mmCIF file of C-alpha atoms in Angstrom:
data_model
loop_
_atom_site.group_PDB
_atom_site.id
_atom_site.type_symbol
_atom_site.label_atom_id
_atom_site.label_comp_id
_atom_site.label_asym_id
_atom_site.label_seq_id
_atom_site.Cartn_x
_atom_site.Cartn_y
_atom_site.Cartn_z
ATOM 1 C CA UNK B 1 23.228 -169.712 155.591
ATOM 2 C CA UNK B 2 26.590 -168.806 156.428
ATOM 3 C CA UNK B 3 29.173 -166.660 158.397
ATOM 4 C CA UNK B 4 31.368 -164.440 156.591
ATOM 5 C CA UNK B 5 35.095 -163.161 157.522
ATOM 6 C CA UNK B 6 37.422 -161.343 156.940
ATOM 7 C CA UNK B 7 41.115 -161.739 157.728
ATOM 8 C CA UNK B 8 43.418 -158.485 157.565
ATOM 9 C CA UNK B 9 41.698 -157.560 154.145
ATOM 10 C CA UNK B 10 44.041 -154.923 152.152
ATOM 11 C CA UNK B 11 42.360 -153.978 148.319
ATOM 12 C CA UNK B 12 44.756 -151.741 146.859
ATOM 13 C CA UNK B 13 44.161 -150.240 143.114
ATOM 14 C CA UNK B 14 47.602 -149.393 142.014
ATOM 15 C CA UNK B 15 48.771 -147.044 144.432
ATOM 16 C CA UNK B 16 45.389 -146.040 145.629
ATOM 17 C CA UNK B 17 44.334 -148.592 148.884
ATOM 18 C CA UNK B 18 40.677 -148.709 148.959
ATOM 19 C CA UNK B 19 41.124 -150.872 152.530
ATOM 20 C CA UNK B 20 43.247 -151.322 154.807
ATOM 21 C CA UNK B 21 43.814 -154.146 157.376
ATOM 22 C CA UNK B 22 40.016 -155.261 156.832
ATOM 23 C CA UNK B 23 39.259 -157.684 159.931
ATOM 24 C CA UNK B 24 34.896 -158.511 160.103
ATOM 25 C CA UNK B 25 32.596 -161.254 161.425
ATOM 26 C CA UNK B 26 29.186 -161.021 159.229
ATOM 27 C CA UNK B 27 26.549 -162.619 161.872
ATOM 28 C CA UNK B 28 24.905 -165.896 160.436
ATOM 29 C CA UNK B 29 20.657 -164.985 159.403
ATOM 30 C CA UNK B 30 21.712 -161.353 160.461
ATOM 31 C CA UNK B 31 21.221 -157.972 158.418
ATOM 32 C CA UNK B 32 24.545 -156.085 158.521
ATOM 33 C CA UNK B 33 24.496 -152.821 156.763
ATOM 34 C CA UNK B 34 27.866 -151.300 155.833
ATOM 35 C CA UNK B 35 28.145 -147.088 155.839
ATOM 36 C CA UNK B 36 29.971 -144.393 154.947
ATOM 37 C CA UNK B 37 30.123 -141.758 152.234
ATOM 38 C CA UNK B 38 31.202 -141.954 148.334
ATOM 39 C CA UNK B 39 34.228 -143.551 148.277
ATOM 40 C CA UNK B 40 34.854 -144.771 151.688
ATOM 41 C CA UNK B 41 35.152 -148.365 150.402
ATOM 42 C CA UNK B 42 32.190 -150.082 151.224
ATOM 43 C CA UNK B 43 31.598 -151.296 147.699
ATOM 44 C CA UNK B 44 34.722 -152.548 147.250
ATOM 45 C CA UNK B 45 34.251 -154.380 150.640
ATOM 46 C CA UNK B 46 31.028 -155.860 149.015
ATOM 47 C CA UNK B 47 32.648 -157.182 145.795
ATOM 48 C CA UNK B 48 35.217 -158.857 147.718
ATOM 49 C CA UNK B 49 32.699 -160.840 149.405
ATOM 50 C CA UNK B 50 31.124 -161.062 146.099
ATOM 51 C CA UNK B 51 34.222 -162.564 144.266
ATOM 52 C CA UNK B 52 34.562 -159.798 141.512
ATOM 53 C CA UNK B 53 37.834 -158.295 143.452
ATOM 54 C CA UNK B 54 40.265 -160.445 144.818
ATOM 55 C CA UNK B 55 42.096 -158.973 147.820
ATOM 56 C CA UNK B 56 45.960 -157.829 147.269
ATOM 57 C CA UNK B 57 46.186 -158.988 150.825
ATOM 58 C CA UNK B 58 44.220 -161.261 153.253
ATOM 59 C CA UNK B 59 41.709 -164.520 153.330
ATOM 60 C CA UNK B 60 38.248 -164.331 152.841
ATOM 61 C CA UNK B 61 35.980 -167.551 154.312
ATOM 62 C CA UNK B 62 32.288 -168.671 154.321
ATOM 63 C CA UNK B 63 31.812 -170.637 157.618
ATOM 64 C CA UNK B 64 35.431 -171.922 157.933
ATOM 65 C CA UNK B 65 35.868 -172.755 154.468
ATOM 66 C CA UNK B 66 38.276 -170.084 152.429
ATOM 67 C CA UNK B 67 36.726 -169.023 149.454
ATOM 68 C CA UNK B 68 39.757 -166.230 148.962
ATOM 69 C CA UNK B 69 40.699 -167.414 145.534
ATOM 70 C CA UNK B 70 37.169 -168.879 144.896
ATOM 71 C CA UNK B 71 35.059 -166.952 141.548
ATOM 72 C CA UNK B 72 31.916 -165.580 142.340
ATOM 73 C CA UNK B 73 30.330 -168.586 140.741
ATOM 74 C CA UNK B 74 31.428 -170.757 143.606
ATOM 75 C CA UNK B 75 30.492 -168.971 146.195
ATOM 76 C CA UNK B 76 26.450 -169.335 146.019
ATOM 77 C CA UNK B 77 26.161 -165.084 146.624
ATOM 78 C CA UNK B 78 23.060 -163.455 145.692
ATOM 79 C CA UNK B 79 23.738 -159.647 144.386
ATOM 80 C CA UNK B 80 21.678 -156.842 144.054
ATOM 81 C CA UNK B 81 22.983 -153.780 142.092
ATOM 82 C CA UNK B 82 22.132 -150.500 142.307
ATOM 83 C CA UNK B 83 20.900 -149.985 138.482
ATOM 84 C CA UNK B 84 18.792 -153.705 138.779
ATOM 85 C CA UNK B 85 20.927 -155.326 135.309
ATOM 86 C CA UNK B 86 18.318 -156.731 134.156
ATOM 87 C CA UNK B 87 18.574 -158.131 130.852
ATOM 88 C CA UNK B 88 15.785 -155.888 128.702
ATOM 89 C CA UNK B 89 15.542 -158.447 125.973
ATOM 90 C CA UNK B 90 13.759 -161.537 128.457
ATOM 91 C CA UNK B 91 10.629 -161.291 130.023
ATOM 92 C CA UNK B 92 9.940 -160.780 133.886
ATOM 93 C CA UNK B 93 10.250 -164.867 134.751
ATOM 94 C CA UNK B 94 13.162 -165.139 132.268
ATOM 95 C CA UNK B 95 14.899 -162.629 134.169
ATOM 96 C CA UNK B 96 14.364 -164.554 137.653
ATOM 97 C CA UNK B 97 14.959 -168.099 135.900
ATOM 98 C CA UNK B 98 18.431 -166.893 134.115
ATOM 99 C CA UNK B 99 20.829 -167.961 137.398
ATOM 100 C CA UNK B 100 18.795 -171.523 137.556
ATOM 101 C CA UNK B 101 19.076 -172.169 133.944
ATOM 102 C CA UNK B 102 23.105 -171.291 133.557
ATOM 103 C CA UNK B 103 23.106 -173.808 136.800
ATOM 104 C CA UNK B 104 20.798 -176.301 133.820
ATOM 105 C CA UNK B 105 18.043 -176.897 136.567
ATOM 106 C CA UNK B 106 15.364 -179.062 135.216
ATOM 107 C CA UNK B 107 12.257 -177.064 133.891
ATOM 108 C CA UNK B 108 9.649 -178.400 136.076
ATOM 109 C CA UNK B 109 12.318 -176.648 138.873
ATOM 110 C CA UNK B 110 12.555 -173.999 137.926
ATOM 111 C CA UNK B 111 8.741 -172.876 136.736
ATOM 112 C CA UNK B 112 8.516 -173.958 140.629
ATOM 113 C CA UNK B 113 11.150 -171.933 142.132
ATOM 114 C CA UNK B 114 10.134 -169.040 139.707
ATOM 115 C CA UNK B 115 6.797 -169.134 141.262
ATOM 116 C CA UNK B 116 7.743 -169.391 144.410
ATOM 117 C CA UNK B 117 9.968 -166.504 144.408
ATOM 118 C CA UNK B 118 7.472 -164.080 142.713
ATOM 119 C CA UNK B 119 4.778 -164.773 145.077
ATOM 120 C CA UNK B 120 7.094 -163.838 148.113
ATOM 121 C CA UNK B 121 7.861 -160.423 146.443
ATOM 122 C CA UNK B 122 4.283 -159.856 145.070
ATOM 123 C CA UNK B 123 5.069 -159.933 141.607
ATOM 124 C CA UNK B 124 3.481 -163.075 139.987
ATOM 125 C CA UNK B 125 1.147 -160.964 137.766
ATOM 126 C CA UNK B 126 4.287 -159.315 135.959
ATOM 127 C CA UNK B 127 5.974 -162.785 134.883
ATOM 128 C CA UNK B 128 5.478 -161.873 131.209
ATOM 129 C CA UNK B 129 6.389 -157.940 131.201
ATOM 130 C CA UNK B 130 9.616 -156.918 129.859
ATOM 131 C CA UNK B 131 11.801 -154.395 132.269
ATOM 132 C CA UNK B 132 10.688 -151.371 130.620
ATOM 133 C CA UNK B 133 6.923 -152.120 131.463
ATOM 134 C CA UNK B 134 7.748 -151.942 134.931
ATOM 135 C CA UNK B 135 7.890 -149.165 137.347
ATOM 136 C CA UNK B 136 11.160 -148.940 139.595
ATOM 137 C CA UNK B 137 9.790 -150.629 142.787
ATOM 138 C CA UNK B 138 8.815 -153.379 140.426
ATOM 139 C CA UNK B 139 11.971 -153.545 138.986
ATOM 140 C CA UNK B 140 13.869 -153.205 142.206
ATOM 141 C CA UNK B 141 11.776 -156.385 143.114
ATOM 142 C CA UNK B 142 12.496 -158.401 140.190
ATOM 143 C CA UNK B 143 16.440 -158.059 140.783
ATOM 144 C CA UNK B 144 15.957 -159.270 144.665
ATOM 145 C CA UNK B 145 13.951 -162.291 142.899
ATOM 146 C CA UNK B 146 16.863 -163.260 140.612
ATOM 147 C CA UNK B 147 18.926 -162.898 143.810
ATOM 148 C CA UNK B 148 16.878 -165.192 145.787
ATOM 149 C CA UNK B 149 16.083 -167.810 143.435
ATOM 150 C CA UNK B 150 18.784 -169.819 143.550
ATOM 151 C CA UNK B 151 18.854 -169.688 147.660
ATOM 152 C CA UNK B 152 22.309 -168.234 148.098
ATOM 153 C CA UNK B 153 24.132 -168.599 151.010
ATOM 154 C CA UNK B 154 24.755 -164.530 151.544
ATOM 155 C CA UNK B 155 22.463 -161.836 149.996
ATOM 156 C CA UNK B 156 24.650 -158.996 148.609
ATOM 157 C CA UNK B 157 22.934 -155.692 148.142
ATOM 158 C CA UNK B 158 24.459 -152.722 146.719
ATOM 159 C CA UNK B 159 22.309 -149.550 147.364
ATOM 160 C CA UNK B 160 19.566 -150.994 145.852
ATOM 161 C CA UNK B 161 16.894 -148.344 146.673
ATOM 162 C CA UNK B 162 19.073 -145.532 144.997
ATOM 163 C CA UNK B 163 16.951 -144.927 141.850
ATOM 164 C CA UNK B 164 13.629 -145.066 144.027
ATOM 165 C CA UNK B 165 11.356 -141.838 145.023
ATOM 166 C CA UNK B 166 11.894 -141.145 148.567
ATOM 167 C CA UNK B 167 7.994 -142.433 149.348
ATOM 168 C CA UNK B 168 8.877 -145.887 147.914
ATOM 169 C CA UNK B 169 12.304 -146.181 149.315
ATOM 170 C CA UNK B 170 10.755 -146.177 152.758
ATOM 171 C CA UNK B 171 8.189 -148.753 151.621
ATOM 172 C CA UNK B 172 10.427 -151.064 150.216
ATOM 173 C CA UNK B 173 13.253 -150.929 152.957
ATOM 174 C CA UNK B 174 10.458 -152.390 155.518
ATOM 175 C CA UNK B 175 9.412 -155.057 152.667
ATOM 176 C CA UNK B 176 12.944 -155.837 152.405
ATOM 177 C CA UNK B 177 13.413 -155.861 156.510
ATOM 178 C CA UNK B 178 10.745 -158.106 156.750
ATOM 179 C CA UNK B 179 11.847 -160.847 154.089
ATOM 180 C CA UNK B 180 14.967 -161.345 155.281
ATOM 181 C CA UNK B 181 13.680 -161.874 158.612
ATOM 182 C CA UNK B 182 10.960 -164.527 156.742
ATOM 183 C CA UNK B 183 13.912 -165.841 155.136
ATOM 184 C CA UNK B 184 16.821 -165.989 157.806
ATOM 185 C CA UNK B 185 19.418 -164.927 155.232
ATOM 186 C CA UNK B 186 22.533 -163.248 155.871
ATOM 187 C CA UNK B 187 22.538 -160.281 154.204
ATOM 188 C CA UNK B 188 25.203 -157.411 153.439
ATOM 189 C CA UNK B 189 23.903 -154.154 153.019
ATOM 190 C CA UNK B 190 25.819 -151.226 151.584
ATOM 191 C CA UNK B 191 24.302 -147.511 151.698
ATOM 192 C CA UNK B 192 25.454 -143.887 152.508
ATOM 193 C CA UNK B 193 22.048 -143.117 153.750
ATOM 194 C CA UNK B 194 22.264 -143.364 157.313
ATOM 195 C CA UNK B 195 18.278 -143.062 157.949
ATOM 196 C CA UNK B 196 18.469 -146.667 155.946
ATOM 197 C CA UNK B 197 20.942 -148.420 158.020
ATOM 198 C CA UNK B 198 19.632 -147.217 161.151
ATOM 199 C CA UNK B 199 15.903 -148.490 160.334
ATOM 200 C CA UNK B 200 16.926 -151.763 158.317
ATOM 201 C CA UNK B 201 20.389 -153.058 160.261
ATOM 202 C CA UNK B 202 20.793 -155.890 163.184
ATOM 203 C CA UNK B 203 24.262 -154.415 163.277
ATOM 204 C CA UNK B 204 26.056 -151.199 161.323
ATOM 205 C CA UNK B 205 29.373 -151.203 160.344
ATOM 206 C CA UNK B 206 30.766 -147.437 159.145
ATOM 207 C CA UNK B 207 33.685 -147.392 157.003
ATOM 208 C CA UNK B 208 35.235 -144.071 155.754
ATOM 209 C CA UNK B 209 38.600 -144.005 154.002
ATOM 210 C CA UNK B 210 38.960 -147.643 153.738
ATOM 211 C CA UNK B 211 39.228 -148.084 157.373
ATOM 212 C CA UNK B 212 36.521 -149.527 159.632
ATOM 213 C CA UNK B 213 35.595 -146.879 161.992
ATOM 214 C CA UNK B 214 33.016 -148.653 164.289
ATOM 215 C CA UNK B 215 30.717 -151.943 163.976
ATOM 216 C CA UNK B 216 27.928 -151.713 167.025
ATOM 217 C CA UNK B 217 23.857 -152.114 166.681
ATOM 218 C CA UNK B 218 22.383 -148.782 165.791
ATOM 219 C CA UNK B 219 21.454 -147.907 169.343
ATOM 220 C CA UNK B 220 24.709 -147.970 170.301
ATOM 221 C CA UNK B 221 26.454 -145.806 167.023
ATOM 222 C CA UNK B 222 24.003 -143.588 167.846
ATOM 223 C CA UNK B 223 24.401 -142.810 171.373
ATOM 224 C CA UNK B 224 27.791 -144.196 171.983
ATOM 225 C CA UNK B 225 29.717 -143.007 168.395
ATOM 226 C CA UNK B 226 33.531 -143.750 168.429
ATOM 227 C CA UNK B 227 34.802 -140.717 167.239
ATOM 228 C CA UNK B 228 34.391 -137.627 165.444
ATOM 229 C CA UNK B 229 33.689 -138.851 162.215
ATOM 230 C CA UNK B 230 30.410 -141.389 163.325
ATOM 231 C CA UNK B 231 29.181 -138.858 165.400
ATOM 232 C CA UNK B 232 28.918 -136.694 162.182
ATOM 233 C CA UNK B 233 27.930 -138.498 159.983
ATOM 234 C CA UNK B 234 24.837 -140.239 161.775
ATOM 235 C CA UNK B 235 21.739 -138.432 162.521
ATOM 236 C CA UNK B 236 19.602 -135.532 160.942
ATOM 237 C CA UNK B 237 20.321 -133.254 161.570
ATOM 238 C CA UNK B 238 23.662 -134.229 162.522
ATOM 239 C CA UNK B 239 25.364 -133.816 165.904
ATOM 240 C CA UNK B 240 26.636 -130.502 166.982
ATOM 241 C CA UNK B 241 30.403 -130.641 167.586
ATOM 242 C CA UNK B 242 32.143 -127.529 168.631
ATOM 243 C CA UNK B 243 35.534 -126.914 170.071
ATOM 244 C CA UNK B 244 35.916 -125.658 173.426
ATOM 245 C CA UNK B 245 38.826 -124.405 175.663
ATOM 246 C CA UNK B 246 40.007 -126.583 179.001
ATOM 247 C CA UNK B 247 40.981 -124.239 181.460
ATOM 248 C CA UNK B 248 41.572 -125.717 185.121
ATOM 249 C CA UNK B 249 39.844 -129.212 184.367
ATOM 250 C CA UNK B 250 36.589 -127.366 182.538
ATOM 251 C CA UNK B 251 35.035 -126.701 179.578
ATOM 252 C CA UNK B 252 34.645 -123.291 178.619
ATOM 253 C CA UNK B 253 32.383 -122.448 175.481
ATOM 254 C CA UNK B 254 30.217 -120.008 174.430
ATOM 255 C CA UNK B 255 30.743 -117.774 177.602
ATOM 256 C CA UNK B 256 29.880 -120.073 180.246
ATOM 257 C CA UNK B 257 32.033 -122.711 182.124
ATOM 258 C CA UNK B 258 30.704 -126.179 182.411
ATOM 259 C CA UNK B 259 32.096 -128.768 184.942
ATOM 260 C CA UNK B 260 31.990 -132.599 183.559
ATOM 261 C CA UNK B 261 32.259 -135.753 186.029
ATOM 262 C CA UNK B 262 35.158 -136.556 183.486
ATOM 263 C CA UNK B 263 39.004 -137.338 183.739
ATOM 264 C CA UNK B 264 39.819 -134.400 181.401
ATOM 265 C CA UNK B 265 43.768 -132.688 181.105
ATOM 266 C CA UNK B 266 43.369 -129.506 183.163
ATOM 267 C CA UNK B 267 44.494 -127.136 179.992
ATOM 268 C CA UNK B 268 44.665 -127.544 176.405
ATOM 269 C CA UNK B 269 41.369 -128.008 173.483
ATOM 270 C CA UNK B 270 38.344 -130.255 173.482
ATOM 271 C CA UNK B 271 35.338 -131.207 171.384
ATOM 272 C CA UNK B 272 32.343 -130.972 172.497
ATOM 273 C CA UNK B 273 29.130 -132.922 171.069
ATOM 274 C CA UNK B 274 25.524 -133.021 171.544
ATOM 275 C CA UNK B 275 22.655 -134.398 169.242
ATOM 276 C CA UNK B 276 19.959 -131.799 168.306
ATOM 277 C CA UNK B 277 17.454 -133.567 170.067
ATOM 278 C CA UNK B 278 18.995 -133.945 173.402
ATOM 279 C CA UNK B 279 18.837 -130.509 173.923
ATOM 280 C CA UNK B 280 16.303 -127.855 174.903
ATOM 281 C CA UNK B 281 16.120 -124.309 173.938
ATOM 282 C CA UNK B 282 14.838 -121.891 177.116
ATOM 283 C CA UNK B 283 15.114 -118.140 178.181
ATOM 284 C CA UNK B 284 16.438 -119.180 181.515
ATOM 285 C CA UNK B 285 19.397 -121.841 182.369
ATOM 286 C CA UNK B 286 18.384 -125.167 183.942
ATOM 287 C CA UNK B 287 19.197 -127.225 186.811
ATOM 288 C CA UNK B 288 21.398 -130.173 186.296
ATOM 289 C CA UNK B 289 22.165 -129.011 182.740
ATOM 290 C CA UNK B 290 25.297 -127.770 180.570
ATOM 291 C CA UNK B 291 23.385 -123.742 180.373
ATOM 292 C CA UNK B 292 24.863 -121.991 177.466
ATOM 293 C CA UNK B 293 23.939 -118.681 175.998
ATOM 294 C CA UNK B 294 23.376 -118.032 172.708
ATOM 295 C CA UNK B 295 20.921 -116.090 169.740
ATOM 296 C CA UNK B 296 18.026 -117.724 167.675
ATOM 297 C CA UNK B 297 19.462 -116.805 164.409
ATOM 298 C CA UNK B 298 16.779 -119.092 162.165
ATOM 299 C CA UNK B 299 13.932 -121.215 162.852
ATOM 300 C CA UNK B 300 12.445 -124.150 160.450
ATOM 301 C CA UNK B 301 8.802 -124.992 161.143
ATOM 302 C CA UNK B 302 8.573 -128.667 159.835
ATOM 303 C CA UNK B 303 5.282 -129.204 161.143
ATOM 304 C CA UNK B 304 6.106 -131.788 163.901
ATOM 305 C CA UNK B 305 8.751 -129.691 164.903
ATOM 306 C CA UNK B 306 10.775 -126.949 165.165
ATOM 307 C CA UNK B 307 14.967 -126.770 164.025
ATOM 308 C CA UNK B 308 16.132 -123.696 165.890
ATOM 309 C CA UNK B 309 19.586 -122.604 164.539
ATOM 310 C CA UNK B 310 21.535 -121.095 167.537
ATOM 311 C CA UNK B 311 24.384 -119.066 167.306
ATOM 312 C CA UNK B 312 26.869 -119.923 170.257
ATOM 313 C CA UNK B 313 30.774 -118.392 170.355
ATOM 314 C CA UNK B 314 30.148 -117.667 166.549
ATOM 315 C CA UNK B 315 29.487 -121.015 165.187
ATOM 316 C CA UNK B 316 26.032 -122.812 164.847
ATOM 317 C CA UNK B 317 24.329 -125.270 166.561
ATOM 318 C CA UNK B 318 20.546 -126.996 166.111
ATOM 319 C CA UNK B 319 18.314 -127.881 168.575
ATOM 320 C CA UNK B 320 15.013 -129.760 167.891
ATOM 321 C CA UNK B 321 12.453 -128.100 169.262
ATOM 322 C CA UNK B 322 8.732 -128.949 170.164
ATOM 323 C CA UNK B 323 5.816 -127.568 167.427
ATOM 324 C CA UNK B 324 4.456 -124.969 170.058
ATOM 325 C CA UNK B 325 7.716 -123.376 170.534
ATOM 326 C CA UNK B 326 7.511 -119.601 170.504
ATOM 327 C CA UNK B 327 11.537 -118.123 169.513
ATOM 328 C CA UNK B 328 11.854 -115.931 166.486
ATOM 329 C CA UNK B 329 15.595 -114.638 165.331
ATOM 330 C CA UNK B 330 17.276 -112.558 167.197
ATOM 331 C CA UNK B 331 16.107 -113.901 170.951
ATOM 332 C CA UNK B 332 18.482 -114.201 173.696
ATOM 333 C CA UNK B 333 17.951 -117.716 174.997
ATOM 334 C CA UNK B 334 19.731 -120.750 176.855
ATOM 335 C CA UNK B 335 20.832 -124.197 175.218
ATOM 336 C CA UNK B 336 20.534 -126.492 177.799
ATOM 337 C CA UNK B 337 21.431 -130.109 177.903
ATOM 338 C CA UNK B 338 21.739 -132.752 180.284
ATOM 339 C CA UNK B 339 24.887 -133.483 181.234
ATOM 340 C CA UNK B 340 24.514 -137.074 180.493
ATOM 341 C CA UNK B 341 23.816 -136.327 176.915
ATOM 342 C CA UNK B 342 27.212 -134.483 176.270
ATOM 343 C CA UNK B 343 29.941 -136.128 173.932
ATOM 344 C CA UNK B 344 33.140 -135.407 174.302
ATOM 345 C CA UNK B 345 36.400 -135.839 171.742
ATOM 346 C CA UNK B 346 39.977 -135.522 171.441
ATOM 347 C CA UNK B 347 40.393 -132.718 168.996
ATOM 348 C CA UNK B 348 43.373 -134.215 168.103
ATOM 349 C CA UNK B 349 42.701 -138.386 166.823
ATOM 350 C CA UNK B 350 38.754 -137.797 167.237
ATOM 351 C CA UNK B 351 38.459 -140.361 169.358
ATOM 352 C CA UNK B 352 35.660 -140.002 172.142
ATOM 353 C CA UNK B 353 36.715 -139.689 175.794
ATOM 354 C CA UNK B 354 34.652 -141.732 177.919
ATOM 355 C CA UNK B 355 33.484 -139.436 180.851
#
């Protein structure tokens, strides 16, 4: 296995630049999942690894060796595509073997790596189907066999779970967890479903616009986002960010002025964040919480839970709240959150003051 980098990385197309001034240490035997929306980049970052895109600017290396100018060939990747390409003309094992025969491995190899490979992922019994005789999640797990058989240094996977029901996705992202844990590989995952990095990453890196916005575990993007844009886009529902007024060193929103331990300017506009869950909804303020009036305006009964829509200062906020809660539109109520649990950004870059 191997440790990939990336050395001020610029991929321009044109006059387009789909990065910018790219610097990232993939982890040896870790799973790193890259994030961000439809056309943030995170593709292109993949087929740079991959060898399909050469950067305008910038050195790529495996380990310390630079593989920059190296084809994909050369580089011993694995890659997983979205849409599987799997060739419908061969067979289930023909499709695995292909990468060990263009590499003219000896039969009696590659019937044994073949083997091998299909009995990790649970599909020996469909080594002579064709692709169309097989479902999606048996598909999906016949293009991570080709991957893997030829033991590549870095496993490459480019939204593979896209074409999957939600049900399977879900089952196949902890099947897919777990074997690269069996395995050790370092892997590269690209998504823009933020429930998937967060349950299959050792380490997220979000990308938007070309430009890396954070890499941290997914503990720490989720509590301790950047700026404006990770808080945003991470979590469902997502984090409630509205704009307050500093008057005097507070905050004052929705009709009530809160006082942060925070070094904040004493006038001027700030952002104020808090994730639906770290909140409470009540008909009377608390103690040793940020207390601020607003009106139920919908509530979503999802069972487990309760989304309360609240309208504060004209704009809406949700707050999970337990099955048993008892608001219907129109009450008068509290949103109170610990002070602890309040995010704070600079209207202005979106960067997150640190309190």
């Amino acid at each position: 296995m191997v440790e990939v980098r990336l050395e001020n990385v610029t991929k321009k197309f044109g006059r387009v630049v789909a990065l910018r001034d790219i610097n990232l240490r993939f982890r040896d035997g870790k799973f790193t999942v890259v994030l961000g929306p439809s056309g943030s980049g995170k593709s292109t970052l993949l087929y740079l690894i991959a060898g399909i895109y050469k950067p305008t600017r910038g050195r790529i290396y495996f380990d310390d060796k630079d593989v920059t100018n190296l084809p994909p060939n050369k580089r011993n990747v694995g890659l997983v595509f979205q849409n599987y390409a799997l060739y419908p003309h061969m067979t289930v094992y023909e499709n695995i073997a292909f990468p060990l025969k263009l590499r003219k491995t000896p039969q009696r190899k590659i019937d044994e790596k073949v083997h091998e490979v299909a009995k990790l992922l649970h599909i020996e019994e469909l080594l002579d189907r064709y692709p169309h005789q097989l479902s999606g999640g048996q598909q999906q797990r016949v293009a991570l066999a080709r991957a893997l058989v030829k033991e590549p240094a870095v496993l490459l996977l480019d939204e593979p779970l896209s074409n999957l029901d939600a049900l399977l996705r879900v089952k196949i992202r902890a099947e897919l967890k777990k074997l690269q844990e069996q395995l050790g590989i370092t892997a590269i995952y690209v998504t823009h479903d933020q429930a998937e990095a967060m349950a299959l990453a050792d380490e997220i890196i979000v990308i938007h616009r070309g430009v890396i916005q954070q890499k941290a575990p997914p503990k720490k993007i989720y509590e301790e986002p950047a700026n404006l844009f990770v808080a945003g886009f991470i979590g469902n529902p997502p984090t409630n960010l509205l704009k307050a007024r500093l008057v005097d060193g507070a905050i004052e929103l929705g009709g009530s002025r809160i006082t942060i331990p925070a070094r904040l300017p004493r006038d001027g506009y700030i952002v104020v964040g808090f994730r639906p869950e770290h909140a409470s909804v009540d008909a009377e303020p608390l103690e040793n919480h940020a207390s601020i009036p607003g009106e139920v305006y919908v509530v979503e009964d999802m069972g487990k839970e309760k989304i309360l829509t609240i309208i504060i200062g004209g704009e809406m906020v949700k707050v999970i709240a337990p099955p048993t809660a008892e608001f219907k539109p129109g009450d008068k109520v509290y949103v109170n959150i610990p002070y602890r649990r309040i995010m704070l950004f600079d209207p202005e870059t979106g960067a997150r003051i640190e309190a």
